[in-house]
PDB file of C-alpha atoms in Angstrom:
ATOM      1  CA  UNK A   1     -34.023 -26.801 -36.777  1.00 51.00           C
ATOM      2  CA  UNK A   2     -31.209 -25.720 -34.712  1.00 55.00           C
ATOM      3  CA  UNK A   3     -27.712 -25.774 -35.794  1.00 59.00           C
ATOM      4  CA  UNK A   4     -24.897 -26.575 -33.839  1.00 58.00           C
ATOM      5  CA  UNK A   5     -22.206 -24.081 -33.706  1.00 58.00           C
ATOM      6  CA  UNK A   6     -19.409 -26.338 -34.439  1.00 55.00           C
ATOM      7  CA  UNK A   7     -17.831 -25.844 -31.137  1.00 59.00           C
ATOM      8  CA  UNK A   8     -18.066 -28.804 -28.679  1.00 59.00           C
ATOM      9  CA  UNK A   9     -17.822 -28.064 -24.959  1.00 63.00           C
ATOM     10  CA  UNK A  10     -15.026 -30.187 -23.326  1.00 65.00           C
ATOM     11  CA  UNK A  11     -15.806 -30.732 -19.760  1.00 73.00           C
ATOM     12  CA  UNK A  12     -12.981 -33.146 -18.827  1.00 78.00           C
ATOM     13  CA  UNK A  13     -12.933 -35.160 -15.748  1.00 85.00           C
ATOM     14  CA  UNK A  14     -13.594 -33.937 -12.126  1.00 82.00           C
ATOM     15  CA  UNK A  15      -9.972 -33.978 -11.348  1.00 86.00           C
ATOM     16  CA  UNK A  16      -9.162 -31.936 -14.439  1.00 84.00           C
ATOM     17  CA  UNK A  17     -11.850 -29.314 -13.437  1.00 85.00           C
ATOM     18  CA  UNK A  18     -10.404 -29.206  -9.735  1.00 86.00           C
ATOM     19  CA  UNK A  19      -6.827 -28.746 -11.160  1.00 85.00           C
ATOM     20  CA  UNK A  20      -8.011 -25.924 -13.331  1.00 87.00           C
ATOM     21  CA  UNK A  21     -10.077 -24.157 -10.468  1.00 87.00           C
ATOM     22  CA  UNK A  22      -7.025 -24.607  -8.068  1.00 87.00           C
ATOM     23  CA  UNK A  23      -4.591 -23.051 -10.703  1.00 90.00           C
ATOM     24  CA  UNK A  24      -7.259 -20.099 -11.232  1.00 88.00           C
ATOM     25  CA  UNK A  25      -7.506 -19.541  -7.591  1.00 90.00           C
ATOM     26  CA  UNK A  26      -3.808 -19.435  -7.212  1.00 90.00           C
ATOM     27  CA  UNK A  27      -3.387 -17.015 -10.092  1.00 88.00           C
ATOM     28  CA  UNK A  28      -6.143 -14.636  -8.595  1.00 88.00           C
ATOM     29  CA  UNK A  29      -4.607 -14.925  -5.086  1.00 86.00           C
ATOM     30  CA  UNK A  30      -1.132 -13.880  -6.363  1.00 86.00           C
ATOM     31  CA  UNK A  31      -2.814 -11.014  -8.199  1.00 89.00           C
ATOM     32  CA  UNK A  32      -4.472  -9.931  -5.131  1.00 88.00           C
ATOM     33  CA  UNK A  33      -1.431 -10.118  -3.111  1.00 87.00           C
ATOM     34  CA  UNK A  34       0.680  -7.972  -5.597  1.00 89.00           C
ATOM     35  CA  UNK A  35      -2.233  -5.291  -5.805  1.00 90.00           C
ATOM     36  CA  UNK A  36      -2.412  -5.019  -2.050  1.00 89.00           C
ATOM     37  CA  UNK A  37       1.378  -4.614  -1.892  1.00 89.00           C
ATOM     38  CA  UNK A  38       1.388  -2.052  -4.390  1.00 92.00           C
ATOM     39  CA  UNK A  39      -1.347  -0.147  -2.610  1.00 93.00           C
ATOM     40  CA  UNK A  40       0.760  -0.236   0.545  1.00 92.00           C
ATOM     41  CA  UNK A  41       3.763   0.706  -1.399  1.00 93.00           C
ATOM     42  CA  UNK A  42       1.963   3.865  -2.766  1.00 95.00           C
ATOM     43  CA  UNK A  43       0.774   4.905   0.670  1.00 95.00           C
ATOM     44  CA  UNK A  44       4.233   4.464   2.178  1.00 95.00           C
ATOM     45  CA  UNK A  45       5.814   6.460  -0.512  1.00 96.00           C
ATOM     46  CA  UNK A  46       3.481   9.348  -0.140  1.00 97.00           C
ATOM     47  CA  UNK A  47       4.415   9.249   3.775  1.00 97.00           C
ATOM     48  CA  UNK A  48       8.107   9.063   2.974  1.00 97.00           C
ATOM     49  CA  UNK A  49       7.638  11.950   0.468  1.00 97.00           C
ATOM     50  CA  UNK A  50       6.132  14.182   2.989  1.00 96.00           C
ATOM     51  CA  UNK A  51       8.616  13.182   5.648  1.00 96.00           C
ATOM     52  CA  UNK A  52      11.533  14.161   3.426  1.00 97.00           C
ATOM     53  CA  UNK A  53       9.838  17.516   3.030  1.00 96.00           C
ATOM     54  CA  UNK A  54       9.467  17.697   6.761  1.00 96.00           C
ATOM     55  CA  UNK A  55      13.083  17.077   7.299  1.00 96.00           C
ATOM     56  CA  UNK A  56      14.045  19.645   4.716  1.00 96.00           C
ATOM     57  CA  UNK A  57      11.850  22.303   6.315  1.00 94.00           C
ATOM     58  CA  UNK A  58      13.485  21.664   9.597  1.00 94.00           C
ATOM     59  CA  UNK A  59      16.990  21.600   8.020  1.00 95.00           C
ATOM     60  CA  UNK A  60      16.261  24.925   6.321  1.00 95.00           C
ATOM     61  CA  UNK A  61      14.888  26.559   9.472  1.00 92.00           C
ATOM     62  CA  UNK A  62      11.254  26.911   8.091  1.00 89.00           C
ATOM     63  CA  UNK A  63       9.757  24.824  10.987  1.00 87.00           C
ATOM     64  CA  UNK A  64      10.220  26.965  14.035  1.00 86.00           C
ATOM     65  CA  UNK A  65       8.056  27.601  17.107  1.00 87.00           C
ATOM     66  CA  UNK A  66       4.667  26.046  17.039  1.00 90.00           C
ATOM     67  CA  UNK A  67       5.424  24.370  13.430  1.00 93.00           C
ATOM     68  CA  UNK A  68       8.242  22.256  14.758  1.00 94.00           C
ATOM     69  CA  UNK A  69       6.305  19.665  16.578  1.00 95.00           C
ATOM     70  CA  UNK A  70       3.954  18.827  13.766  1.00 96.00           C
ATOM     71  CA  UNK A  71       6.669  18.836  11.392  1.00 96.00           C
ATOM     72  CA  UNK A  72       8.719  16.318  13.513  1.00 96.00           C
ATOM     73  CA  UNK A  73       5.618  14.176  13.582  1.00 97.00           C
ATOM     74  CA  UNK A  74       5.477  14.102   9.899  1.00 97.00           C
ATOM     75  CA  UNK A  75       9.120  13.231   9.679  1.00 97.00           C
ATOM     76  CA  UNK A  76       8.515  10.211  12.176  1.00 97.00           C
ATOM     77  CA  UNK A  77       5.812   9.324   9.702  1.00 97.00           C
ATOM     78  CA  UNK A  78       8.153   9.236   6.873  1.00 97.00           C
ATOM     79  CA  UNK A  79      10.684   7.117   8.819  1.00 96.00           C
ATOM     80  CA  UNK A  80       7.858   4.605   9.545  1.00 96.00           C
ATOM     81  CA  UNK A  81       6.956   4.613   6.001  1.00 96.00           C
ATOM     82  CA  UNK A  82      10.483   3.956   4.900  1.00 96.00           C
ATOM     83  CA  UNK A  83      10.834   1.171   7.325  1.00 95.00           C
ATOM     84  CA  UNK A  84       7.977  -0.650   5.829  1.00 93.00           C
ATOM     85  CA  UNK A  85      10.151  -1.468   2.622  1.00 91.00           C
ATOM     86  CA  UNK A  86      12.737  -3.080   4.964  1.00 93.00           C
ATOM     87  CA  UNK A  87      10.541  -5.174   6.801  1.00 92.00           C
ATOM     88  CA  UNK A  88       8.610  -6.747   3.700  1.00 87.00           C
ATOM     89  CA  UNK A  89       9.439 -10.273   5.115  1.00 90.00           C
ATOM     90  CA  UNK A  90       7.519  -9.685   8.188  1.00 93.00           C
ATOM     91  CA  UNK A  91       3.906  -8.992   6.982  1.00 89.00           C
ATOM     92  CA  UNK A  92       2.652  -8.097  10.542  1.00 94.00           C
ATOM     93  CA  UNK A  93       5.469  -5.637  11.015  1.00 95.00           C
ATOM     94  CA  UNK A  94       4.628  -4.118   7.715  1.00 93.00           C
ATOM     95  CA  UNK A  95       0.956  -3.607   8.609  1.00 94.00           C
ATOM     96  CA  UNK A  96       1.963  -1.948  12.050  1.00 96.00           C
ATOM     97  CA  UNK A  97       4.460   0.285  10.277  1.00 96.00           C
ATOM     98  CA  UNK A  98       2.110   1.496   7.589  1.00 96.00           C
ATOM     99  CA  UNK A  99      -0.622   2.175  10.223  1.00 96.00           C
ATOM    100  CA  UNK A 100       1.953   4.185  12.230  1.00 97.00           C
ATOM    101  CA  UNK A 101       3.233   6.015   8.971  1.00 97.00           C
ATOM    102  CA  UNK A 102      -0.283   7.189   8.203  1.00 97.00           C
ATOM    103  CA  UNK A 103      -1.097   8.158  11.706  1.00 97.00           C
ATOM    104  CA  UNK A 104       1.854  10.055  12.260  1.00 98.00           C
ATOM    105  CA  UNK A 105       1.670  11.701   8.876  1.00 97.00           C
ATOM    106  CA  UNK A 106      -1.933  12.358   9.199  1.00 97.00           C
ATOM    107  CA  UNK A 107      -1.609  14.051  12.716  1.00 97.00           C
ATOM    108  CA  UNK A 108       1.534  15.887  11.457  1.00 96.00           C
ATOM    109  CA  UNK A 109      -0.662  17.437   8.541  1.00 96.00           C
ATOM    110  CA  UNK A 110      -3.449  18.174  10.761  1.00 96.00           C
ATOM    111  CA  UNK A 111      -1.293  20.050  13.246  1.00 95.00           C
ATOM    112  CA  UNK A 112       0.461  21.962  10.466  1.00 94.00           C
ATOM    113  CA  UNK A 113      -2.999  22.933   9.247  1.00 94.00           C
ATOM    114  CA  UNK A 114      -4.056  24.006  12.642  1.00 94.00           C
ATOM    115  CA  UNK A 115      -0.805  26.072  13.160  1.00 93.00           C
ATOM    116  CA  UNK A 116      -1.245  27.701   9.870  1.00 87.00           C
ATOM    117  CA  UNK A 117      -4.736  28.706  10.636  1.00 83.00           C
ATOM    118  CA  UNK A 118      -3.629  30.299  14.076  1.00 81.00           C
ATOM    119  CA  UNK A 119      -0.703  31.970  12.371  1.00 69.00           C
ATOM    120  CA  UNK A 120      -2.939  34.077   9.884  1.00 61.00           C
TER     121      UNK A 120
END
């Protein structure tokens, strides 16, 4: 003899279930959009941070000779990363600026690693 738990399932009408499902999907969509923006912002912030250091190294005179070109490429990556924040209303531009920022920063860091390996 099974007992009922005391809870009754409330199923509602088909329209109520659809409304709840739509509300849930909207909330999840908003959460995903926020999460993706936070990820993009973090990546852009790293590029900007490295770009600031690249500009400082150029200003201090540490980036001379073979190190100048990769350091300039890192600085350009930082500028692209900073530009991403100003182009937020234009999602297509944000995507391309983020790709450019990551590409320039990566190429600059690879170039600096190659130059550092040659200097030793």
